[in-house]
Amino acid sequence: MDIFGQQLVNGITLGGMYALIALGYTLVYGIMLMINFAHAEMFMGGAFVGLFTFNFLAQFDALTGSGMGIIVLFLLTFLIAGVSIGILGVLIERIAYRPLRHAPRLAALISAIGVSIFLQQAVLLWITARSLPFPNDKIPSGGLEFGGVTITYLQLIIVGTSILLLFFLDTFVSKTKMGKAMRATSQDRDAAGLMGIDINRVIAAAFFIGPALGAAAGIFSGLYYGSIKFDMGFIPGIKSFTAAVVGGIGNLRGAMLGGFLIGILEAMASGYVSSAYRDVIVFGALILVLTFRPGGLLGQSSVEKV
């Protein structure tokens, strides 16, 4: 029972990070019907920007000398990394995707793969090919214990912040004017444009929010595992895309559900079977879900004529 509880906590922590990345995939797909494979590099880029920002700000005694200072230090790190990567996402959409908006979908897909490889190689060649340590000693190392299950303070921060960000995004999309414009664009882009909605602005907002959430996940990953690397986005990116598909790609709540399910499944597979088989089990579950529900758990299956 202790192992089950501990793996459940680990899985929820992992799932929170997957859910944040999966939202970026599902936001872009929901609006543009495009799979943005460069999104995994937003996760990696966020980790690097977060590390450099953290190391720079940590030089100031006012931000490290007290508990409140450390809270401000982390808030500024997340804010600067989120805004920077969000702007990078908007620039990528403007340069690499917008000119292909009316081209066959395959062209945009290949462009996304090209952007992904460019960003990964840019970090490898211009920054470093080695793993960089991500300092997490500012967070207390202890935790809470419930019936033999330990929840570290870092896990509490990751899960709590992830759920808070997911809640804010869900509220933003369902309650605000921009969120309604996003939903209208996802249903029929041409009709939304005829109704006076600025399509370019809506798409830019999606490309800002998704990468910003991916950047937060990248910083969490650095804090959780203690290091970052230029190719760190590949596997989490594939698993988060899987999470978005399992939940029903294009559906925000489906992406959240899929992220937590994939995280818990992966942790349980590691705990009860073997970490060597966790990816086999995760992708086996993807095949199983898609066999019985092609549209995902919360999505709708549709047949498109060619």
mmCIF file of C-alpha atoms in Angstrom:
data_model
loop_
_atom_site.group_PDB
_atom_site.id
_atom_site.type_symbol
_atom_site.label_atom_id
_atom_site.label_comp_id
_atom_site.label_asym_id
_atom_site.label_seq_id
_atom_site.Cartn_x
_atom_site.Cartn_y
_atom_site.Cartn_z
ATOM 1 C CA MET A 1 0.000 0.000 0.000
ATOM 2 C CA ASP A 2 2.926 2.313 0.787
ATOM 3 C CA ILE A 3 4.406 1.656 -2.651
ATOM 4 C CA PHE A 4 1.045 2.370 -4.318
ATOM 5 C CA GLY A 5 0.629 5.654 -2.440
ATOM 6 C CA GLN A 6 4.179 6.778 -3.118
ATOM 7 C CA GLN A 7 3.967 5.929 -6.811
ATOM 8 C CA LEU A 8 0.609 7.701 -6.989
ATOM 9 C CA VAL A 9 2.202 10.873 -5.596
ATOM 10 C CA ASN A 10 5.130 10.536 -8.000
ATOM 11 C CA GLY A 11 2.723 9.943 -10.898
ATOM 12 C CA ILE A 12 0.591 12.981 -10.077
ATOM 13 C CA THR A 13 3.750 15.114 -9.922
ATOM 14 C CA LEU A 14 4.897 13.814 -13.296
ATOM 15 C CA GLY A 15 1.374 14.133 -14.687
ATOM 16 C CA GLY A 16 1.199 17.796 -13.704
ATOM 17 C CA MET A 17 4.251 18.507 -15.871
ATOM 18 C CA TYR A 18 2.889 16.426 -18.761
ATOM 19 C CA ALA A 19 -0.455 18.218 -18.542
ATOM 20 C CA LEU A 20 1.205 21.645 -18.794
ATOM 21 C CA ILE A 21 3.067 20.581 -21.962
ATOM 22 C CA ALA A 22 0.030 18.777 -23.411
ATOM 23 C CA LEU A 23 -2.023 21.982 -23.196
ATOM 24 C CA GLY A 24 0.344 23.625 -25.683
ATOM 25 C CA TYR A 25 -0.197 20.831 -28.199
ATOM 26 C CA THR A 26 -3.948 20.826 -27.782
ATOM 27 C CA LEU A 27 -4.325 24.646 -27.890
ATOM 28 C CA VAL A 28 -2.553 24.878 -31.257
ATOM 29 C CA TYR A 29 -4.280 21.800 -32.700
ATOM 30 C CA GLY A 30 -7.690 22.984 -31.546
ATOM 31 C CA ILE A 31 -7.311 26.308 -33.366
ATOM 32 C CA MET A 32 -5.118 25.449 -36.367
ATOM 33 C CA LEU A 33 -5.556 21.654 -36.748
ATOM 34 C CA MET A 34 -1.762 21.511 -36.692
ATOM 35 C CA ILE A 35 0.602 19.385 -34.605
ATOM 36 C CA ASN A 36 3.352 21.710 -33.394
ATOM 37 C CA PHE A 37 6.276 19.330 -32.919
ATOM 38 C CA ALA A 38 8.485 22.299 -31.990
ATOM 39 C CA HIS A 39 6.519 22.581 -28.751
ATOM 40 C CA ALA A 40 8.887 20.125 -27.022
ATOM 41 C CA GLU A 41 11.675 22.670 -27.522
ATOM 42 C CA MET A 42 9.584 25.306 -25.709
ATOM 43 C CA PHE A 43 9.815 22.986 -22.707
ATOM 44 C CA MET A 44 13.598 22.747 -23.139
ATOM 45 C CA GLY A 45 14.002 26.463 -23.849
ATOM 46 C CA GLY A 46 11.987 27.370 -20.770
ATOM 47 C CA ALA A 47 14.290 25.264 -18.619
ATOM 48 C CA PHE A 48 17.396 27.023 -19.996
ATOM 49 C CA VAL A 49 15.950 30.539 -19.718
ATOM 50 C CA GLY A 50 14.733 29.669 -16.212
ATOM 51 C CA LEU A 51 18.191 28.438 -15.188
ATOM 52 C CA PHE A 52 20.004 31.513 -16.509
ATOM 53 C CA THR A 53 17.426 33.843 -14.955
ATOM 54 C CA PHE A 54 17.599 32.043 -11.624
ATOM 55 C CA ASN A 55 21.409 32.126 -11.522
ATOM 56 C CA PHE A 56 21.439 35.844 -12.382
ATOM 57 C CA LEU A 57 18.805 36.847 -9.835
ATOM 58 C CA ALA A 58 20.347 34.635 -7.127
ATOM 59 C CA GLN A 59 23.342 37.017 -7.032
ATOM 60 C CA PHE A 60 21.198 39.625 -5.282
ATOM 61 C CA ASP A 61 21.157 39.182 -1.505
ATOM 62 C CA ALA A 62 17.674 40.692 -1.262
ATOM 63 C CA LEU A 63 16.311 37.693 -3.198
ATOM 64 C CA THR A 64 18.125 34.980 -1.249
ATOM 65 C CA GLY A 65 18.366 36.318 2.293
ATOM 66 C CA SER A 66 14.799 35.608 3.420
ATOM 67 C CA GLY A 67 11.858 33.334 2.740
ATOM 68 C CA MET A 68 9.893 36.114 1.042
ATOM 69 C CA GLY A 69 12.931 36.954 -1.099
ATOM 70 C CA ILE A 70 13.186 33.335 -2.290
ATOM 71 C CA ILE A 71 9.478 33.290 -3.181
ATOM 72 C CA VAL A 72 9.986 36.478 -5.244
ATOM 73 C CA LEU A 73 13.081 34.891 -6.813
ATOM 74 C CA PHE A 74 11.078 31.909 -8.073
ATOM 75 C CA LEU A 75 8.130 34.060 -9.178
ATOM 76 C CA LEU A 76 10.445 36.279 -11.247
ATOM 77 C CA THR A 77 12.159 33.200 -12.712
ATOM 78 C CA PHE A 78 8.857 31.706 -13.852
ATOM 79 C CA LEU A 79 7.548 35.066 -15.094
ATOM 80 C CA ILE A 80 10.623 35.972 -17.148
ATOM 81 C CA ALA A 81 11.002 32.456 -18.588
ATOM 82 C CA GLY A 82 7.270 32.222 -19.392
ATOM 83 C CA VAL A 83 7.130 35.614 -21.135
ATOM 84 C CA SER A 84 10.400 34.996 -23.032
ATOM 85 C CA ILE A 85 9.345 31.593 -24.336
ATOM 86 C CA GLY A 86 5.832 32.865 -25.026
ATOM 87 C CA ILE A 87 7.315 35.615 -27.247
ATOM 88 C CA LEU A 88 9.520 32.986 -28.920
ATOM 89 C CA GLY A 89 6.393 30.942 -29.675
ATOM 90 C CA VAL A 90 4.671 33.964 -31.249
ATOM 91 C CA LEU A 91 7.772 34.704 -33.380
ATOM 92 C CA ILE A 92 7.948 31.085 -34.563
ATOM 93 C CA GLU A 93 4.283 31.182 -35.591
ATOM 94 C CA ARG A 94 4.813 34.475 -37.445
ATOM 95 C CA ILE A 95 7.957 33.331 -39.291
ATOM 96 C CA ALA A 96 7.570 29.583 -39.818
ATOM 97 C CA TYR A 97 3.840 28.778 -39.710
ATOM 98 C CA ARG A 98 1.806 31.777 -40.860
ATOM 99 C CA PRO A 99 3.175 31.783 -44.441
ATOM 100 C CA LEU A 100 2.069 28.119 -44.676
ATOM 101 C CA ARG A 101 -1.414 28.653 -43.242
ATOM 102 C CA HIS A 102 -3.132 27.955 -46.573
ATOM 103 C CA ALA A 103 -0.625 25.337 -47.721
ATOM 104 C CA PRO A 104 -1.228 21.557 -47.356
ATOM 105 C CA ARG A 105 -1.017 20.455 -43.708
ATOM 106 C CA LEU A 106 2.054 18.369 -44.419
ATOM 107 C CA ALA A 107 4.038 21.547 -45.174
ATOM 108 C CA ALA A 108 3.314 23.023 -41.737
ATOM 109 C CA LEU A 109 4.128 19.677 -40.116
ATOM 110 C CA ILE A 110 7.539 19.522 -41.808
ATOM 111 C CA SER A 111 8.149 23.168 -40.884
ATOM 112 C CA ALA A 112 7.415 22.336 -37.231
ATOM 113 C CA ILE A 113 9.902 19.459 -37.289
ATOM 114 C CA GLY A 114 12.472 21.798 -38.853
ATOM 115 C CA VAL A 115 11.937 24.418 -36.150
ATOM 116 C CA SER A 116 12.317 21.718 -33.482
ATOM 117 C CA ILE A 117 15.641 20.504 -34.893
ATOM 118 C CA PHE A 118 16.876 24.098 -35.365
ATOM 119 C CA LEU A 119 16.163 25.062 -31.756
ATOM 120 C CA GLN A 120 17.658 21.861 -30.341
ATOM 121 C CA GLN A 121 20.833 22.208 -32.387
ATOM 122 C CA ALA A 122 21.083 25.924 -31.576
ATOM 123 C CA VAL A 123 21.210 25.145 -27.850
ATOM 124 C CA LEU A 124 23.693 22.301 -28.458
ATOM 125 C CA LEU A 125 26.066 24.453 -30.561
ATOM 126 C CA TRP A 126 25.670 27.870 -28.957
ATOM 127 C CA ILE A 127 25.240 26.973 -25.283
ATOM 128 C CA THR A 128 26.422 23.482 -24.363
ATOM 129 C CA ALA A 129 26.060 19.791 -25.159
ATOM 130 C CA ARG A 130 26.536 18.847 -21.495
ATOM 131 C CA SER A 131 23.934 18.548 -18.775
ATOM 132 C CA LEU A 132 23.723 21.658 -16.615
ATOM 133 C CA PRO A 133 22.839 21.388 -12.915
ATOM 134 C CA PHE A 134 19.611 23.155 -11.960
ATOM 135 C CA PRO A 135 19.903 24.408 -8.355
ATOM 136 C CA ASN A 136 17.010 23.385 -6.134
ATOM 137 C CA ASP A 137 18.668 23.905 -2.758
ATOM 138 C CA LYS A 138 16.516 26.988 -2.080
ATOM 139 C CA ILE A 139 13.500 24.708 -1.605
ATOM 140 C CA PRO A 140 13.316 22.922 1.770
ATOM 141 C CA SER A 141 14.328 19.278 1.380
ATOM 142 C CA GLY A 142 11.757 17.850 3.792
ATOM 143 C CA GLY A 143 8.147 16.997 3.213
ATOM 144 C CA LEU A 144 4.878 15.724 4.676
ATOM 145 C CA GLU A 145 4.197 12.099 5.624
ATOM 146 C CA PHE A 146 0.815 10.381 5.473
ATOM 147 C CA GLY A 147 0.682 6.677 6.331
ATOM 148 C CA GLY A 148 4.184 5.943 5.121
ATOM 149 C CA VAL A 149 3.825 8.078 1.975
ATOM 150 C CA THR A 150 6.180 11.044 1.694
ATOM 151 C CA ILE A 151 5.204 14.142 -0.266
ATOM 152 C CA THR A 152 8.178 16.469 -0.621
ATOM 153 C CA TYR A 153 7.706 20.238 -0.568
ATOM 154 C CA LEU A 154 8.954 20.354 -4.165
ATOM 155 C CA GLN A 155 6.247 17.878 -5.220
ATOM 156 C CA LEU A 156 3.637 19.969 -3.392
ATOM 157 C CA ILE A 157 4.843 23.084 -5.227
ATOM 158 C CA ILE A 158 4.856 21.341 -8.625
ATOM 159 C CA VAL A 159 1.406 19.776 -8.236
ATOM 160 C CA GLY A 160 -0.164 22.854 -6.618
ATOM 161 C CA THR A 161 1.220 25.271 -9.210
ATOM 162 C CA SER A 162 0.319 22.967 -12.111
ATOM 163 C CA ILE A 163 -3.298 22.612 -10.949
ATOM 164 C CA LEU A 164 -3.507 26.392 -10.376
ATOM 165 C CA LEU A 165 -2.211 27.155 -13.892
ATOM 166 C CA LEU A 166 -4.584 24.577 -15.412
ATOM 167 C CA PHE A 167 -7.499 26.122 -13.521
ATOM 168 C CA PHE A 168 -6.583 29.650 -14.688
ATOM 169 C CA LEU A 169 -6.296 28.506 -18.319
ATOM 170 C CA ASP A 170 -9.628 26.692 -18.188
ATOM 171 C CA THR A 171 -11.264 29.801 -16.681
ATOM 172 C CA PHE A 172 -9.551 32.054 -19.239
ATOM 173 C CA VAL A 173 -10.832 30.008 -22.184
ATOM 174 C CA SER A 174 -14.361 29.580 -20.834
ATOM 175 C CA LYS A 175 -15.001 33.032 -19.300
ATOM 176 C CA THR A 176 -13.020 35.737 -21.118
ATOM 177 C CA LYS A 177 -13.623 37.460 -24.451
ATOM 178 C CA MET A 178 -10.334 36.149 -25.870
ATOM 179 C CA GLY A 179 -11.208 32.646 -24.682
ATOM 180 C CA LYS A 180 -14.552 32.823 -26.468
ATOM 181 C CA ALA A 181 -12.760 34.022 -29.602
ATOM 182 C CA MET A 182 -10.444 31.002 -29.302
ATOM 183 C CA ARG A 183 -13.396 28.624 -29.037
ATOM 184 C CA ALA A 184 -15.143 30.261 -31.999
ATOM 185 C CA THR A 185 -11.955 30.060 -34.087
ATOM 186 C CA SER A 186 -11.499 26.397 -33.217
ATOM 187 C CA GLN A 187 -15.037 25.614 -34.421
ATOM 188 C CA ASP A 188 -14.861 27.501 -37.734
ATOM 189 C CA ARG A 189 -11.947 29.810 -38.451
ATOM 190 C CA ASP A 190 -13.461 31.390 -41.573
ATOM 191 C CA ALA A 191 -16.829 32.053 -39.926
ATOM 192 C CA ALA A 192 -15.112 33.529 -36.886
ATOM 193 C CA GLY A 193 -13.175 35.891 -39.157
ATOM 194 C CA LEU A 194 -16.412 36.972 -40.877
ATOM 195 C CA MET A 195 -17.887 37.731 -37.449
ATOM 196 C CA GLY A 196 -15.105 40.261 -36.768
ATOM 197 C CA ILE A 197 -12.724 38.118 -34.740
ATOM 198 C CA ASP A 198 -9.059 38.933 -35.362
ATOM 199 C CA ILE A 199 -7.827 35.437 -36.271
ATOM 200 C CA ASN A 200 -4.147 36.384 -36.262
ATOM 201 C CA ARG A 201 -4.478 37.771 -32.723
ATOM 202 C CA VAL A 202 -6.235 34.617 -31.505
ATOM 203 C CA ILE A 203 -3.581 32.344 -33.025
ATOM 204 C CA ALA A 204 -0.791 34.525 -31.571
ATOM 205 C CA ALA A 205 -2.422 34.239 -28.131
ATOM 206 C CA ALA A 206 -2.478 30.435 -28.446
ATOM 207 C CA PHE A 207 1.192 30.435 -29.462
ATOM 208 C CA PHE A 208 2.025 32.644 -26.458
ATOM 209 C CA ILE A 209 0.071 30.752 -23.794
ATOM 210 C CA GLY A 210 1.086 27.223 -24.848
ATOM 211 C CA PRO A 211 4.864 27.850 -24.882
ATOM 212 C CA ALA A 212 4.625 29.853 -21.626
ATOM 213 C CA LEU A 213 3.049 26.826 -19.920
ATOM 214 C CA GLY A 214 5.695 24.596 -21.519
ATOM 215 C CA ALA A 215 8.390 26.872 -20.054
ATOM 216 C CA ALA A 216 6.896 26.449 -16.574
ATOM 217 C CA ALA A 217 6.968 22.665 -17.056
ATOM 218 C CA GLY A 218 10.622 22.897 -18.140
ATOM 219 C CA ILE A 219 11.597 24.758 -14.948
ATOM 220 C CA PHE A 220 9.679 22.228 -12.847
ATOM 221 C CA SER A 221 11.521 19.416 -14.628
ATOM 222 C CA GLY A 222 14.880 21.067 -13.911
ATOM 223 C CA LEU A 223 13.997 21.509 -10.238
ATOM 224 C CA TYR A 224 12.648 17.945 -9.950
ATOM 225 C CA TYR A 225 15.456 16.060 -11.709
ATOM 226 C CA GLY A 226 18.257 18.511 -10.841
ATOM 227 C CA SER A 227 19.662 18.971 -14.358
ATOM 228 C CA ILE A 228 18.744 20.108 -17.869
ATOM 229 C CA LYS A 229 20.082 19.265 -21.335
ATOM 230 C CA PHE A 230 19.566 20.342 -24.945
ATOM 231 C CA ASP A 231 17.623 17.145 -25.831
ATOM 232 C CA MET A 232 15.546 17.026 -22.641
ATOM 233 C CA GLY A 233 12.346 17.939 -24.500
ATOM 234 C CA PHE A 234 12.126 14.923 -26.817
ATOM 235 C CA ILE A 235 10.733 12.176 -24.552
ATOM 236 C CA PRO A 236 8.509 14.454 -22.393
ATOM 237 C CA GLY A 237 7.274 16.056 -25.622
ATOM 238 C CA ILE A 238 6.288 12.690 -27.116
ATOM 239 C CA LYS A 239 4.598 11.603 -23.888
ATOM 240 C CA SER A 240 2.747 14.906 -23.536
ATOM 241 C CA PHE A 241 1.565 14.655 -27.131
ATOM 242 C CA THR A 242 0.391 11.141 -26.233
ATOM 243 C CA ALA A 243 -1.411 12.611 -23.228
ATOM 244 C CA ALA A 244 -3.151 15.166 -25.445
ATOM 245 C CA VAL A 245 -4.248 12.414 -27.854
ATOM 246 C CA VAL A 246 -5.410 10.094 -25.052
ATOM 247 C CA GLY A 247 -7.467 12.890 -23.510
ATOM 248 C CA GLY A 248 -8.838 14.004 -26.891
ATOM 249 C CA ILE A 249 -6.587 16.434 -28.747
ATOM 250 C CA GLY A 250 -8.182 19.846 -29.084
ATOM 251 C CA ASN A 251 -9.924 19.445 -25.716
ATOM 252 C CA LEU A 252 -8.235 21.349 -22.838
ATOM 253 C CA ARG A 253 -9.733 19.261 -20.049
ATOM 254 C CA GLY A 254 -8.884 16.137 -22.024
ATOM 255 C CA ALA A 255 -5.230 17.229 -22.205
ATOM 256 C CA MET A 256 -5.201 17.755 -18.422
ATOM 257 C CA LEU A 257 -6.807 14.355 -17.824
ATOM 258 C CA GLY A 258 -4.471 12.649 -20.275
ATOM 259 C CA GLY A 259 -1.404 14.252 -18.673
ATOM 260 C CA PHE A 260 -2.263 13.005 -15.186
ATOM 261 C CA LEU A 261 -3.248 9.547 -16.487
ATOM 262 C CA ILE A 262 0.009 9.124 -18.404
ATOM 263 C CA GLY A 263 2.034 10.330 -15.392
ATOM 264 C CA ILE A 264 0.288 7.938 -12.979
ATOM 265 C CA LEU A 265 0.492 5.028 -15.430
ATOM 266 C CA GLU A 266 4.215 5.639 -15.945
ATOM 267 C CA ALA A 267 4.909 5.806 -12.205
ATOM 268 C CA MET A 268 2.885 2.640 -11.519
ATOM 269 C CA ALA A 269 4.681 0.797 -14.323
ATOM 270 C CA SER A 270 8.042 1.859 -12.851
ATOM 271 C CA GLY A 271 7.017 0.838 -9.332
ATOM 272 C CA TYR A 272 5.290 -2.473 -10.003
ATOM 273 C CA VAL A 273 6.882 -3.739 -13.232
ATOM 274 C CA SER A 274 10.161 -2.113 -14.263
ATOM 275 C CA SER A 275 11.285 1.321 -15.360
ATOM 276 C CA ALA A 276 12.558 -0.376 -18.533
ATOM 277 C CA TYR A 277 8.955 -1.259 -19.484
ATOM 278 C CA ARG A 278 7.259 2.013 -18.525
ATOM 279 C CA ASP A 279 7.329 3.475 -22.057
ATOM 280 C CA VAL A 280 6.060 0.184 -23.514
ATOM 281 C CA ILE A 281 3.129 0.246 -21.099
ATOM 282 C CA VAL A 282 2.381 3.949 -21.671
ATOM 283 C CA PHE A 283 2.284 3.676 -25.454
ATOM 284 C CA GLY A 284 0.451 0.349 -25.224
ATOM 285 C CA ALA A 285 -2.247 2.202 -23.296
ATOM 286 C CA LEU A 286 -2.340 4.816 -26.063
ATOM 287 C CA ILE A 287 -3.009 2.116 -28.658
ATOM 288 C CA LEU A 288 -5.691 0.556 -26.443
ATOM 289 C CA VAL A 289 -7.496 3.851 -25.861
ATOM 290 C CA LEU A 290 -7.411 4.816 -29.527
ATOM 291 C CA THR A 291 -8.684 1.366 -30.545
ATOM 292 C CA PHE A 292 -11.880 1.779 -28.525
ATOM 293 C CA ARG A 293 -12.118 5.604 -28.554
ATOM 294 C CA PRO A 294 -10.375 7.018 -31.654
ATOM 295 C CA GLY A 295 -11.173 10.573 -30.586
ATOM 296 C CA GLY A 296 -9.645 10.156 -27.113
ATOM 297 C CA LEU A 297 -11.340 9.930 -23.722
ATOM 298 C CA LEU A 298 -13.015 13.367 -23.872
ATOM 299 C CA GLY A 299 -12.709 14.069 -27.597
ATOM 300 C CA GLN A 300 -15.031 13.367 -30.471
ATOM 301 C CA SER A 301 -14.076 11.098 -33.321
ATOM 302 C CA SER A 302 -14.630 12.527 -36.765
ATOM 303 C CA VAL A 303 -14.067 11.204 -40.252
ATOM 304 C CA GLU A 304 -12.482 13.604 -42.709
ATOM 305 C CA LYS A 305 -12.966 13.085 -46.434
ATOM 306 C CA VAL A 306 -9.946 13.303 -48.693
#
